XYZ file of C-alpha atoms in Angstrom:
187
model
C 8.988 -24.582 9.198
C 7.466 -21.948 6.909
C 8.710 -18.763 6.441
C 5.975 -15.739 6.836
C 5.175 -13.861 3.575
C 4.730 -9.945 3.068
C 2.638 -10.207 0.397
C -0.864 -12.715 0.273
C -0.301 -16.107 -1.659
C -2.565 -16.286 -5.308
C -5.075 -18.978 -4.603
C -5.453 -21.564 -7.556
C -9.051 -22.157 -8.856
C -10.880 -24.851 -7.401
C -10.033 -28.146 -9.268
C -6.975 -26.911 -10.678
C -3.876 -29.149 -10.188
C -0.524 -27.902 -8.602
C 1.433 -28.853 -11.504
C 5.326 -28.975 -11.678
C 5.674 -25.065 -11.717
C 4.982 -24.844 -7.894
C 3.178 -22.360 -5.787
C 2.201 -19.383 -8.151
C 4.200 -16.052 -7.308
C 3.012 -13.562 -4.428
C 0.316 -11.345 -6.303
C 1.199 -7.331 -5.691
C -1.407 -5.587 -3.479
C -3.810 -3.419 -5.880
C -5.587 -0.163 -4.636
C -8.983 0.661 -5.537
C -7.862 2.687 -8.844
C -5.865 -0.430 -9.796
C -2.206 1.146 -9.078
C 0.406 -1.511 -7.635
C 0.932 -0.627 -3.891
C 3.729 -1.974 -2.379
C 4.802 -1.182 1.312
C 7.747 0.982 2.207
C 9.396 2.506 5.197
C 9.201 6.064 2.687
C 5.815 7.959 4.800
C 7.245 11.184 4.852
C 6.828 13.146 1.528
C 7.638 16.448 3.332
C 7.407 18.702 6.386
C 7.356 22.132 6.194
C 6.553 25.041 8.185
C 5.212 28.594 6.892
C 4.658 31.531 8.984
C 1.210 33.467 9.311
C 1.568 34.887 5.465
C 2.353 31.614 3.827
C 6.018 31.959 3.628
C 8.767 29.482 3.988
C 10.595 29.318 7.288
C 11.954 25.448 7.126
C 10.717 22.642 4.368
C 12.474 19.432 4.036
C 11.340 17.528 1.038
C 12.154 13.622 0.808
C 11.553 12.456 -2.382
C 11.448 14.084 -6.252
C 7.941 14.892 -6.035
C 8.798 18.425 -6.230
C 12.123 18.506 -7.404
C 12.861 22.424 -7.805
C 12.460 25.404 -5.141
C 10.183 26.745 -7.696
C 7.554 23.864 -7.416
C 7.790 23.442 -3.745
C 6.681 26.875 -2.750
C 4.149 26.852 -5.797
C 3.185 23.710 -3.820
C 3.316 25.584 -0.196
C 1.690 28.377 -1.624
C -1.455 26.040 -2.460
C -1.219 24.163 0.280
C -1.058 27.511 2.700
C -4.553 28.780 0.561
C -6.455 26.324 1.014
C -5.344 25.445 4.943
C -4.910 28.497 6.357
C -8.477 30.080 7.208
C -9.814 26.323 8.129
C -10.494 24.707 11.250
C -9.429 21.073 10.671
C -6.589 18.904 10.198
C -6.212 17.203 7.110
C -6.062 17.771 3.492
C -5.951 16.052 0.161
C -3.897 18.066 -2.317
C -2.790 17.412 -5.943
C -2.707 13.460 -4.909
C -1.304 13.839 -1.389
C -2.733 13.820 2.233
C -1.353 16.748 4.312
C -1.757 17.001 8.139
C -1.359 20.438 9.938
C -1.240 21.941 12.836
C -1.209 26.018 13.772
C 0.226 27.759 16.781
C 0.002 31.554 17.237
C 1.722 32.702 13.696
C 2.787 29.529 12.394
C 1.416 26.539 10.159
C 3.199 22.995 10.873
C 2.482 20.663 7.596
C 3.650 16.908 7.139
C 2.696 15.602 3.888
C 2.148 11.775 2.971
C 1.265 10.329 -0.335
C -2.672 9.477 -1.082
C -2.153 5.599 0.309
C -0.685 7.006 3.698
C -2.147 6.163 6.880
C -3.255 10.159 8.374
C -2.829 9.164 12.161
C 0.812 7.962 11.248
C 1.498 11.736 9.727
C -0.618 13.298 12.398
C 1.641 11.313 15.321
C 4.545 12.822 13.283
C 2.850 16.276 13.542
C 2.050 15.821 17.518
C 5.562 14.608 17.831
C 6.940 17.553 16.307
C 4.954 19.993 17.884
C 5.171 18.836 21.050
C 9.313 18.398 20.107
C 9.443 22.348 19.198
C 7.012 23.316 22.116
C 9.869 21.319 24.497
C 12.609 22.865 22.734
C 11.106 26.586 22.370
C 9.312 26.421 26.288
C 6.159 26.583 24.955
C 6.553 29.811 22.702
C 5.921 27.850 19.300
C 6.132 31.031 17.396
C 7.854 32.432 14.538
C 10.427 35.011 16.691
C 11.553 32.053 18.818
C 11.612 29.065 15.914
C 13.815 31.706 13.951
C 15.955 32.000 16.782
C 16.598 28.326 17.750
C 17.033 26.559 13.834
C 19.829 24.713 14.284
C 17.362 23.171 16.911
C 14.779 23.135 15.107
C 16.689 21.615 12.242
C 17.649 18.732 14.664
C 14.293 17.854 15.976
C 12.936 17.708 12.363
C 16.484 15.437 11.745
C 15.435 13.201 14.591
C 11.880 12.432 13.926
C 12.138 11.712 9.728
C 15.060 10.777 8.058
C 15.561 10.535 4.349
C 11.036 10.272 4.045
C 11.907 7.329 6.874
C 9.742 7.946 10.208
C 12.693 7.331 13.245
C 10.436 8.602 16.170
C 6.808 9.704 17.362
C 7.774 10.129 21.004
C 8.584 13.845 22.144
C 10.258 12.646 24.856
C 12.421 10.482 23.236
C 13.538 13.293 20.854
C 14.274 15.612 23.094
C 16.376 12.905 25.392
C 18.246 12.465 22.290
C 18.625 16.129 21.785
C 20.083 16.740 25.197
C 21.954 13.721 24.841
C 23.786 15.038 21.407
C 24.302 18.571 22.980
C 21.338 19.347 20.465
C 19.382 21.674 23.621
C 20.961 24.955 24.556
C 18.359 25.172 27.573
C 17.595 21.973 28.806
C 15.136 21.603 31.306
């Protein structure tokens, strides 16, 4: 039986021979500017959240992209210009897609790399939203998200780990919420 491969086979030329060697290697996937792409479970560069003057309420960060404080709000502070008087949902951003989302005085961001798929990112962003609107009943504002962090923290915790996406259901993240004691008000 043959074994299913991740990668597509390299085709030898018409008329060429097999030869001794074997098969040729898997060839690596190429994107269109001719960078190596392989897959990964690693679609979460970041989430943060800013409040209606651009500043920092919560940011996880999952890989060394930005590795200081410094660079990350730099980074937010971009990010928060060019999102925050626009109507739409996506941006691209020093090599990096960014989904958002705002709700009364606060700016939801989940940030992939420039290969990412946005409705992957954007289920992350409905999942947390709708995770936060559960967990804050439906006052997704900055009084109430200051008040409930440790909550907050734990539905961020639950839907990405380490850049890895865990879950895109609200429900399920808040069953596992009550389930861990995670919910001081559960409904």
């Amino acid at each position: 039986m043959h074994k299913a491969e991740a990668r597509p086979r390299q085709h030898e030329p018409p008329g060429a021979t097999g030869g001794a060697s074997g098969p040729a290697p898997p060839a690596a996937l190429e994107s269109p500017a001719g960078m190596t792409l392989e897959p990964s479970l690693y679609t979460v560069k970041a989430i943060f959240i800013l409040d209606s003057f651009g500043q920092r309420l919560l940011a996880k960060y999952y890989d060394g992209t930005f590795p200081s404080p410094k660079e990350q709000k730099l980074f937010e502070k971009n990010v928060f210009n060019k999102t925050h008087k626009t109507d739409s949902e996506i941006a691209f951003l020093e090599g990096l897609t960014i989904v958002y989302k705002s709700s009364i005085d606060l700016f939801l961001y989940v940030v992939g790399s420039s290969q990412e798929n946005e409705l992957m990112l954007m289920s992350v962003l409905s999942c947390l939203f709708e995770s936060l609107s559960h967990l804050l009943r439906k006052n997704v504002e900055k009084r109430t998200l200051l008040e409930n962090m440790d909550g907050v923290l734990l539905v961020v915790d639950e839907i990405v780990d380490g850049g890895v996406i865990l879950e895109c259901d609200p429900q399920q993240v808040v069953q596992n919420m009550n389930f861990r004691g995670g919910l001081r008000h559960p409904y």
